[in-house]
Amino acid sequence: MGDAPDSGEDEPDAETDGGVRAYTVRLELVDEPGELLRALAPIADNGGNLLSIHHQRGNITPRGHIPVEVDLECPPDRFDDIVDALRDAGVNVIQAGEEHYGEEVSVVLVGNLVETDLSNTLSRIEDEADAVVQDLSLAAPEGTDGISSARARLAIDSGRSEEAIAAIRSIGSDKGLTVVEPLLGGEA
Amino acid sequence: MRLAILGAGDVGRSVADLAGEYGHEVVALADSTSAAVDPDGIAVEAALERKAGDETLGTSDPEDVLETEYDVLVEATPTTLGDAEPGFSHVRRALEADRHAVLANKGPVAERYEELRALEADSAGSIRFEATVGGAIPVLSTIEDCTPQSVTAVRGVLNGTANFILTRMAAEGLDYEHVLAEAQDLGVAEADPTFDVDGTDAALKFVILANVLADGGFALEDASVDGIQSIPGSALDLAAEDGRTIRLIGEATRDGVRVGPRLVPENGALAVTGTRNIVQIETRNAGSLHSSGRGAGGPETATAVLSDVGRLPPL
């Protein structure tokens, strides 16, 4: 790794498309030998220049995976290919170049959140809605056996918000919870 | 135009009261038990005084109204669901007699839109129903001006009672039951607020909007409807921590109708407060248009009825 982007002989149009930009991708890796290398290959193979890798071992995501933050440089029109290649390789991309990718949405859940196993609800949201719970706030004024509310801020791959929200809606109806969804369409 | 008004609630009374100001004449006014009818124009004030004094509006039978010489039937009887009767039959009789009909009653337009349009096609008269959506706010005429084909979606807050309750819950940190009681004391919520708080009233309006966008095809049963009864004060507090609030939002597109509590930015256009209503009309070529105003009330809704009357062609 570490090839300067303008030195790659196999990327003839790399210099003609407006130079390179720096991007950050956040990945989530299974804790197994070789996973990091496997995750970095699609970046290098698609013309990305690795700048730094922050391997947050010990900082386990709610799904039990290891978050890895990768800074890279590439021409803007290559970035989509890199993200696609990562996903094709089965690497879970949590966030890709924050300002261009990844959407953040909040939902509020209402109901017997504690009795219906809040942590199970959250892991189902992560699995079934393919979202990452970034932040959670719980209010249980009636105590844990009453009606409580939780607000979760979720990171979702860009363009997937509607699907993710639909999945959360169905988890809510499974568990008898009211899901207050964000209004996605239009200029709310 | 000569107006025959069916229904003497807040809206019907206000239409009768304001008709003269708009250059129209009231030849009949009826509630469910009696009617005042005079082909030369009824004495509106006297009829309304009689009704207020717990007497009848007049000596005629409500049935006589539809036999009078009138140009426009104003259908302002209470909204009913399902077969939308008797409102639907009133409008049918007007159209079959080649008269115009202006509806403030949501039932027929939400539940039997295609039938109304078919009757209209066979009639010299036309139907208009601006007052059924958003009271004084010109929602349907704006869509008409943009042409329904270029409108991709309509979203907004179209129930003042639910909006008032959510606004007070957010501002005072109170729970639903408490604020509802307060709203009832203030006369903002009815003794039986079910239709407002369970989303039915807003859904009827968005069903009407979907019918206009898609030229029919929708009734209340096609809408997905959730109310605000299950929203605790704590949910609004949590939303506020994140710069958001919860509003009962409706959405109508050609694909469907949905009403439910949604998170919206606290300072966004759709987060209107109190009993105020707002609609956002999303257009293909002109971005989003917003209109806000009073979505209910006798004189407010009557202005929508009378604007409709003014748009009708001479018979």
GROMACS .gro file of N, CA, C and O in nm, chain B residues 52 121 147 202 214 216 223 233 241 253:
model
   40
  240ALA      N    1  -8.086   2.992   1.679
  240ALA     CA    2  -8.012   3.012   1.804
  240ALA      C    3  -8.106   3.012   1.922
  240ALA      O    4  -8.070   2.970   2.033
  309ALA      N    5  -6.980   1.434  -1.486
  309ALA     CA    6  -6.958   1.425  -1.630
  309ALA      C    7  -7.090   1.428  -1.707
  309ALA      O    8  -7.096   1.475  -1.821
  335THR      N    9  -5.153   2.220  -1.196
  335THR     CA   10  -5.204   2.099  -1.260
  335THR      C   11  -5.166   1.977  -1.176
  335THR      O   12  -5.050   1.958  -1.141
  390ALA      N   13  -5.765   1.359   0.952
  390ALA     CA   14  -5.654   1.395   0.863
  390ALA      C   15  -5.650   1.299   0.745
  390ALA      O   16  -5.627   1.339   0.630
  402ALA      N   17  -5.454   1.141  -0.835
  402ALA     CA   18  -5.459   1.021  -0.919
  402ALA      C   19  -5.591   1.010  -0.996
  402ALA      O   20  -5.615   0.910  -1.062
  404GLY      N   21  -5.892   0.973  -0.865
  404GLY     CA   22  -5.975   0.869  -0.804
  404GLY      C   23  -5.895   0.745  -0.766
  404GLY      O   24  -5.775   0.736  -0.790
  411ALA      N   25  -5.606   0.392   0.320
  411ALA     CA   26  -5.504   0.472   0.387
  411ALA      C   27  -5.445   0.396   0.504
  411ALA      O   28  -5.513   0.319   0.571
  421GLY      N   29  -4.546   1.204   2.668
  421GLY     CA   30  -4.467   1.327   2.674
  421GLY      C   31  -4.318   1.299   2.661
  421GLY      O   32  -4.243   1.378   2.602
  429GLU      N   33  -3.445   1.673   2.230
  429GLU     CA   34  -3.300   1.663   2.255
  429GLU      C   35  -3.222   1.663   2.125
  429GLU      O   36  -3.105   1.697   2.119
  441THR      N   37  -4.980   1.059  -0.217
  441THR     CA   38  -4.918   1.052  -0.350
  441THR      C   39  -5.014   0.972  -0.437
  441THR      O   40  -5.120   0.929  -0.390
   0.00000   0.00000   0.00000
